[in-house]
Coordinates of C-alpha atoms and ligand atoms in Angstrom, one line a residue:
M957 CA 282.3 11.4 139.7
A958 CA 284.7 13.4 137.7
T959 CA 284.3 11.7 134.4
L960 CA 282.6 8.7 132.7
E961 CA 283.8 7.3 129.5
L962 CA 282.1 4.6 127.3
D963 CA 284.4 3.2 124.7
G964 CA 283.0 1.2 121.9
I965 CA 280.2 -0.4 123.9
V966 CA 278.2 -3.2 122.3
R967 CA 275.6 -5.5 123.9
R968 CA 273.9 -8.3 122.2
F969 CA 271.1 -10.6 123.3
G970 CA 271.2 -13.5 121.1
D971 CA 270.4 -12.2 117.6
T972 CA 269.3 -8.8 118.9
T973 CA 271.9 -6.0 119.1
A974 CA 270.5 -3.7 121.9
V975 CA 273.5 -1.4 121.9
A976 CA 275.4 -1.3 118.6
D977 CA 278.5 0.8 119.2
V978 CA 278.4 3.6 121.8
S979 CA 281.3 5.8 122.6
L980 CA 280.7 8.8 124.9
A981 CA 282.7 10.9 127.3
T982 CA 281.4 13.3 130.0
E983 CA 283.1 16.3 131.5
R984 CA 283.2 16.8 135.2
N985 CA 280.0 16.6 137.0
E986 CA 277.9 16.4 133.9
F987 CA 274.1 16.0 133.8
L988 CA 274.1 13.6 130.8
V989 CA 270.7 12.7 129.4
L990 CA 270.5 9.5 127.2
L991 CA 267.5 10.4 125.0
G992 CA 265.7 8.2 122.5
P993 CA 262.6 6.3 121.5
S994 CA 261.4 3.1 123.1
G995 CA 263.7 0.1 122.4
C996 CA 266.8 2.2 121.4
G997 CA 268.9 0.7 124.1
K998 CA 268.8 3.3 126.9
T999 CA 268.1 0.9 129.8
T1000 CA 270.6 -1.6 128.5
L1001 CA 273.3 1.1 128.4
L1002 CA 272.5 2.3 131.9
R1003 CA 272.6 -1.2 133.3
M1004 CA 276.0 -1.7 131.8
I1005 CA 277.2 1.5 133.4
A1006 CA 275.8 0.3 136.7
G1007 CA 277.6 -3.0 136.3
L1008 CA 274.3 -5.0 136.3
L1009 CA 275.0 -6.2 132.8
P1010 CA 278.4 -7.0 131.2
P1011 CA 279.0 -5.4 127.7
S1012 CA 279.7 -7.8 124.8
E1013 CA 282.4 -5.4 123.8
G1014 CA 284.0 -2.3 124.8
R1015 CA 285.2 -0.6 128.0
I1016 CA 283.7 1.6 130.8
L1017 CA 286.0 4.1 132.5
V1018 CA 285.3 6.1 135.6
D1019 CA 287.9 8.9 136.2
G1020 CA 290.1 7.1 133.7
R1021 CA 290.0 3.8 135.6
D1022 CA 288.7 0.7 133.7
V1023 CA 285.7 -0.5 135.7
T1024 CA 284.2 -2.9 133.1
A1025 CA 284.8 -5.9 135.2
L1026 CA 283.9 -4.5 138.6
P1027 CA 280.7 -5.5 140.3
P1028 CA 278.0 -2.9 141.0
R1029 CA 278.9 -2.3 144.7
E1030 CA 282.5 -1.4 143.8
R1031 CA 281.4 1.3 141.4
D1032 CA 279.9 3.7 144.0
L1033 CA 276.9 4.6 141.8
A1034 CA 273.3 5.0 142.9
M1035 CA 270.5 3.8 140.7
V1036 CA 266.9 5.1 140.7
F1037 CA 264.7 3.0 138.5
Q1038 CA 261.3 3.8 137.0
N1039 CA 259.7 1.2 139.2
Y1040 CA 261.2 2.2 142.6
A1041 CA 260.6 -0.4 145.2
L1042 CA 260.4 0.9 148.7
Y1043 CA 260.2 -1.3 151.8
P1044 CA 256.5 -1.3 152.6
H1045 CA 256.9 -2.1 156.3
L1046 CA 259.5 0.6 157.0
T1047 CA 258.8 4.3 157.6
V1048 CA 260.1 6.9 155.2
E1049 CA 262.9 7.7 157.5
R1050 CA 264.0 4.1 157.8
N1051 CA 263.7 3.6 154.0
L1052 CA 266.0 6.6 153.6
G1053 CA 268.6 5.3 156.0
F1054 CA 268.3 1.6 155.1
G1055 CA 271.2 1.5 152.8
L1056 CA 273.4 3.2 155.3
S1057 CA 272.6 0.9 158.2
V1058 CA 273.2 -2.1 156.0
R1059 CA 276.7 -0.6 155.5
K1060 CA 277.1 -0.2 159.2
T1061 CA 277.2 3.6 159.2
G1062 CA 276.9 5.1 162.7
K1063 CA 273.5 6.1 164.0
Q1064 CA 274.4 9.8 164.2
E1065 CA 275.7 9.9 160.8
I1066 CA 272.6 8.3 159.4
R1067 CA 270.4 10.8 161.2
R1068 CA 272.5 13.7 159.8
R1069 CA 272.3 12.6 156.2
V1070 CA 268.7 11.5 156.3
D1071 CA 267.7 14.9 157.7
E1072 CA 269.7 16.7 155.1
V1073 CA 268.2 14.7 152.2
A1074 CA 264.7 15.0 153.7
E1075 CA 265.1 18.8 153.8
L1076 CA 266.3 19.0 150.2
L1077 CA 263.5 16.9 148.9
D1078 CA 260.8 18.3 151.1
L1079 CA 260.2 15.0 152.9
G1080 CA 260.6 16.3 156.5
H1081 CA 256.9 16.1 157.4
L1082 CA 256.6 12.6 156.0
L1083 CA 259.3 10.8 157.8
R1084 CA 257.0 8.8 160.1
R1085 CA 254.7 7.6 157.3
R1086 CA 254.9 4.3 155.4
P1087 CA 255.0 4.1 151.7
K1088 CA 251.4 3.2 151.3
E1089 CA 250.5 6.4 153.0
L1090 CA 252.2 8.4 150.4
S1091 CA 251.3 9.7 147.0
G1092 CA 253.1 8.5 143.9
G1093 CA 255.2 11.6 143.6
Q1094 CA 256.2 11.5 147.3
R1095 CA 257.2 7.9 146.9
Q1096 CA 259.3 8.9 143.9
R1097 CA 261.1 11.5 146.1
V1098 CA 261.7 8.8 148.8
A1099 CA 263.3 6.6 146.2
L1100 CA 265.5 9.5 145.0
G1101 CA 266.4 10.4 148.6
R1102 CA 267.3 6.8 149.4
A1103 CA 269.9 7.0 146.5
M1104 CA 271.1 10.4 147.7
V1105 CA 271.9 9.6 151.3
R1106 CA 274.6 7.3 150.0
E1107 CA 276.5 10.3 148.6
P1108 CA 277.5 8.3 145.5
M1109 CA 279.9 9.4 142.9
A1110 CA 277.1 9.3 140.3
F1111 CA 273.4 8.9 140.0
L1112 CA 272.0 6.7 137.3
M1113 CA 268.3 7.3 136.8
D1114 CA 266.0 5.4 134.4
E1115 CA 262.9 7.5 133.5
P1116 CA 262.5 8.4 137.2
L1117 CA 259.7 10.9 136.6
S1118 CA 257.6 8.7 134.2
N1119 CA 254.8 8.1 136.8
L1120 CA 254.3 11.7 137.8
D1121 CA 251.6 14.2 136.7
A1122 CA 252.7 17.1 134.6
K1123 CA 252.9 19.6 137.5
L1124 CA 255.0 17.2 139.8
R1125 CA 257.1 16.3 136.8
S1126 CA 257.9 19.9 136.4
S1127 CA 258.6 20.6 140.1
T1128 CA 260.7 17.5 140.4
R1129 CA 262.8 18.6 137.4
T1130 CA 263.4 21.9 139.1
R1131 CA 264.5 19.9 142.2
L1132 CA 266.9 17.7 140.2
I1133 CA 268.5 20.8 138.6
S1134 CA 269.2 22.4 141.9
L1135 CA 270.3 19.0 143.4
H1136 CA 272.7 18.6 140.6
R1137 CA 274.1 22.2 141.2
R1138 CA 274.5 21.5 144.9
L1139 CA 275.9 18.0 144.9
D1140 CA 278.7 18.4 142.4
T1141 CA 277.9 14.8 141.2
T1142 CA 277.6 13.2 137.8
F1143 CA 274.1 12.3 136.7
V1144 CA 273.2 9.9 133.9
Y1145 CA 269.5 10.2 133.2
V1146 CA 267.6 8.0 130.8
T1147 CA 264.4 9.3 129.2
H1148 CA 262.3 9.4 126.0
D1149 CA 261.0 12.8 127.0
Q1150 CA 262.6 15.6 125.1
V1151 CA 261.4 18.1 127.7
D1152 CA 263.5 16.3 130.4
A1153 CA 266.5 16.6 128.1
M1154 CA 266.0 20.2 127.2
T1155 CA 265.4 21.3 130.7
M1156 CA 268.0 19.4 132.9
A1157 CA 270.8 18.1 130.7
T1158 CA 274.3 19.7 130.4
K1159 CA 274.8 17.2 127.6
V1160 CA 272.3 15.1 125.6
A1161 CA 273.2 11.9 123.7
V1162 CA 270.4 11.0 121.3
L1163 CA 270.3 7.3 120.7
H1164 CA 268.7 5.6 117.7
Q1165 CA 268.7 1.8 117.3
G1166 CA 271.5 1.2 119.7
R1167 CA 273.7 4.0 118.3
V1168 CA 274.5 7.6 119.3
E1169 CA 272.9 9.8 116.7
Q1170 CA 274.2 13.1 118.1
V1171 CA 275.9 14.4 121.3
G1172 CA 275.6 18.0 122.3
T1173 CA 274.2 20.6 124.6
P1174 CA 270.3 20.8 124.5
V1175 CA 270.6 24.1 122.4
E1176 CA 272.9 22.4 119.9
I1177 CA 270.6 19.5 119.5
Y1178 CA 267.6 21.7 119.1
D1179 CA 269.2 24.3 116.8
E1180 CA 271.4 22.1 114.7
P1181 CA 270.1 18.6 114.6
A1182 CA 272.7 16.4 113.0
S1183 CA 270.1 14.3 111.2
S1184 CA 266.5 14.2 110.2
F1185 CA 265.9 11.6 112.9
V1186 CA 267.1 14.0 115.7
A1187 CA 265.1 16.9 114.1
G1188 CA 262.1 14.8 114.0
F1189 CA 262.5 13.7 117.7
M1190 CA 263.3 17.0 119.4
G1191 CA 260.5 19.5 119.7
A1192 CA 256.8 19.2 120.4
P1193 CA 255.5 19.1 117.8
P1194 CA 258.8 18.1 116.1
M1195 CA 260.4 19.8 113.2
N1196 CA 258.3 19.8 109.9
L1197 CA 260.4 17.7 107.3
L1198 CA 259.3 18.3 103.7
P1199 CA 260.6 16.6 100.6
A1200 CA 262.5 19.1 98.4
E1201 CA 265.0 19.2 95.6
L1202 CA 268.0 21.3 94.9
G1203 CA 268.6 22.7 91.5
T1204 CA 271.5 21.3 89.5
G1205 CA 274.6 23.1 88.4
P1206 CA 275.8 26.1 90.3
D1207 CA 272.3 27.2 90.9
H1208 CA 271.2 25.1 93.9
R1209 CA 267.7 26.7 94.2
I1210 CA 265.5 24.9 96.7
V1211 CA 262.3 23.5 95.2
L1212 CA 259.7 22.0 97.6
R1213 CA 258.1 19.2 95.5
A1214 CA 255.4 16.8 96.6
S1215 CA 252.3 15.6 94.9
G1216 CA 250.0 18.7 94.7
I1217 CA 252.7 21.3 95.2
E1218 CA 255.8 22.7 93.6
V1219 CA 257.2 25.7 95.4
E1220 CA 260.4 27.2 94.3
L1221 CA 262.0 29.2 97.1
P1222 CA 264.1 32.2 96.3
Y1223 CA 267.1 30.6 98.1
R1224 CA 270.1 29.0 96.7
A1225 CA 271.8 26.5 98.8
A1226 CA 275.6 26.2 98.8
A1227 CA 275.1 22.6 99.7
E1228 CA 277.3 19.6 99.4
P1229 CA 277.8 18.7 95.7
G1230 CA 276.1 15.6 94.5
V1231 CA 273.1 15.8 96.8
R1232 CA 269.8 16.7 95.1
E1233 CA 267.2 15.0 97.0
V1234 CA 266.7 16.7 100.3
L1235 CA 264.4 17.1 103.3
L1236 CA 263.7 20.7 104.1
G1237 CA 263.2 21.1 107.9
V1238 CA 261.5 24.0 109.5
R1239 CA 260.3 24.1 113.1
P1240 CA 256.6 24.9 113.7
E1241 CA 257.5 28.1 115.5
H1242 CA 259.3 29.3 112.5
L1243 CA 256.5 29.0 110.0
V1244 CA 254.6 32.3 110.1
P1245 CA 251.2 33.0 108.8
V1246 CA 251.3 36.1 106.4
P1247 CA 248.9 38.0 104.3
D1248 CA 248.1 36.6 100.9
D1249 CA 250.0 39.3 99.1
H1250 CA 253.1 38.8 101.1
V1251 CA 256.3 39.4 99.1
G1252 CA 258.6 36.5 99.6
P1253 CA 258.4 32.8 99.7
V1254 CA 255.1 31.4 100.7
L1255 CA 253.6 28.0 101.2
R1256 CA 249.8 28.0 100.6
G1257 CA 247.6 25.6 102.2
R1258 CA 244.4 24.9 104.1
V1259 CA 244.1 24.9 107.9
D1260 CA 242.9 21.6 109.2
I1261 CA 242.9 21.6 113.0
V1262 CA 243.8 24.4 115.6
E1263 CA 244.8 23.2 119.1
N1264 CA 244.7 25.6 121.9
L1265 CA 247.5 25.1 124.5
G1266 CA 246.5 28.2 126.6
N1267 CA 249.4 30.4 125.9
E1268 CA 250.0 29.1 122.4
E1269 CA 248.1 27.5 119.5
I1270 CA 249.2 24.9 117.1
A1271 CA 247.6 24.6 113.7
Q1272 CA 247.9 21.7 111.3
V1273 CA 248.0 23.0 107.7
E1274 CA 247.6 20.8 104.6
I1275 CA 249.8 21.8 101.7
G1276 CA 249.0 19.5 98.8
D1277 CA 249.7 16.1 100.2
L1278 CA 251.9 17.5 102.9
R1279 CA 250.9 18.5 106.4
V1280 CA 252.9 21.0 108.5
S1281 CA 252.5 22.1 112.1
V1282 CA 252.5 25.9 112.8
R1283 CA 253.0 27.2 116.4
G1284 CA 252.5 30.6 117.6
A1285 CA 251.3 32.7 120.5
R1286 CA 247.5 32.6 121.0
P1287 CA 245.6 33.8 119.0
I1288 CA 247.4 32.4 116.0
H1289 CA 244.7 33.9 113.7
L1290 CA 244.2 30.7 111.8
A1291 CA 240.8 29.0 111.6
P1292 CA 239.9 25.4 110.5
G1293 CA 239.0 25.3 106.8
E1294 CA 240.5 28.6 106.0
L1295 CA 243.2 29.1 103.3
T1296 CA 246.4 30.5 104.5
A1297 CA 249.9 31.6 103.4
L1298 CA 252.9 30.6 105.5
T1299 CA 256.5 32.0 105.3
M1300 CA 259.8 31.2 106.7
R1301 CA 263.2 32.9 107.0
P1302 CA 266.2 31.3 105.3
E1303 CA 268.2 31.1 108.5
H1304 CA 265.4 28.9 109.9
I1305 CA 265.6 26.3 107.1
H1306 CA 267.4 23.1 107.8
L1307 CA 268.5 20.7 105.0
F1308 CA 269.1 17.0 105.3
A1309 CA 270.2 14.6 102.6
R1310 CA 267.0 12.5 102.0
Q1311 CA 268.9 9.2 101.7
S1312 CA 271.3 9.3 104.6
G1313 CA 269.2 11.6 106.7
L1314 CA 272.4 13.7 107.6
R1315 CA 272.4 17.4 108.0
L1316 CA 273.7 19.4 105.1
T1317 CA 275.6 22.5 105.8
W1318 CA 274.3 25.3 103.6
E1319 CA 274.6 29.0 103.3
P1320 CA 271.4 30.7 102.3
E1321 CA 271.8 33.1 99.4
P1322 CA 268.6 35.0 99.4
A1323 CA 267.5 36.9 96.3
P1324 CA 268.7 40.5 96.7
A1325 CA 265.2 42.0 96.7
L1326 CA 264.3 39.9 99.7
A1327 CA 267.4 40.2 101.7
S1328 CA 266.5 41.7 105.0
Ligands
ATP77 N1 267.4 -9.3 128.4 C1 267.0 -9.1 127.1 N2 266.9 -10.1 126.2 C2 266.7 -9.9 125.0 N3 266.5 -8.7 124.4 C3 266.6 -7.6 125.2 C4 266.9 -7.8 126.6 N4 266.8 -6.6 127.2 C5 266.6 -5.7 126.2 N5 266.4 -6.3 125.0 C6 266.1 -5.7 123.7 O1 267.2 -4.7 123.5 C7 266.5 -3.5 122.9 C8 266.9 -2.3 123.8 O2 266.1 -2.5 125.0 P1 266.2 -1.4 126.1 O3 265.4 -1.9 127.3 O4 267.6 -1.0 126.4 O5 265.4 -0.2 125.5 P2 265.0 1.3 126.0 O6 265.7 2.3 125.2 O7 265.3 1.3 127.4 O8 263.4 1.3 125.8 P3 262.2 1.9 126.7 O9 262.2 3.3 126.4 O10 261.0 1.2 126.0 O11 262.5 1.5 128.1 C9 265.1 -3.9 122.6 O12 264.9 -4.2 121.3 C10 264.8 -5.0 123.6 O13 263.8 -5.8 123.2
MG78 MG1 264.0 1.5 129.2

């Protein structure tokens, strides 16, 4: 598929609005990930793209052609669902070729395509087996392969990796990335897993309550989240979001204020006028433990928990009533119960208007002595 365009898509179920107003366009052969929490409308949107559910409002265009009223079989899209149903009485080989034989494709052509897909997905040695003789991950690959033999214009996938263990998830991701490169086909991939989005997407659309919160490359979404919702959704652990205030007048100093703390940062924000109440966002990997006599802005707190992830450690630090996550290479040199000082660089501070949640553009103006 060259392009997919969603234009003002709305879907209601009685009083529930599952998809509120979604407009999105893909470039050629995009790997579009629809990312969002449970209930945000991902599956509903995918089903509308597939033609399994009519939108209440809006249009769906494929290569500029309006397909909103077309039935699924005329859209040339292949779906892979979370709960893939394979035919239990057929071998892997016949499961893979089933869709083609229904379409009266010639025997030799079926053979050629099944072999090709089996090689790509490493299923060659399993062709004679039946689904019950396969592991979950192998079944998942058969389901994927069954969609691929059709050589569709686009793949629509709804959480296709959700039943796999961490290692298989990771290797199947790698497989999907190389598949996308080789096939020159559009992928629309639904997930609530931000790692899926970061690793595979060429474009991510973050959905929240049936609306698109932000569209961008994974790097844009991670580095410049458009709202506190996106900031709090991307990253594991997600960005720390701390209540703060901006000084009034021309002097927009940033003051972190919560019960138990008041920390004035030596940064002035050239922020939008009129906004005083903000959320200060800083990613766990950008909070750095420093010696107590550190010159510069410090947050002081007590270490609560330290989790060891093998290569990294994540510490939870209590600062007054606030709690922040700090992430660093192991050993992070923080111990539970210990007092610590943390610092951050001005370029790693994100500001969001507290009320609307929207990102504020701001230019850090560090105090001269601290400029580095
Ligand atoms: N057939 C239906 N009738 C009524 N409400 C529905 C129907 N299908 C979905 N909904 C509602 O629409 C909203 C979006 O559902 P959807 O299945 O699209 O969410 P999702 O993002 O895929 O969530 P999950 O990650 O849990 O799969 C939910 O509030 C859901 O309860
Ligand atoms: Mg769903």
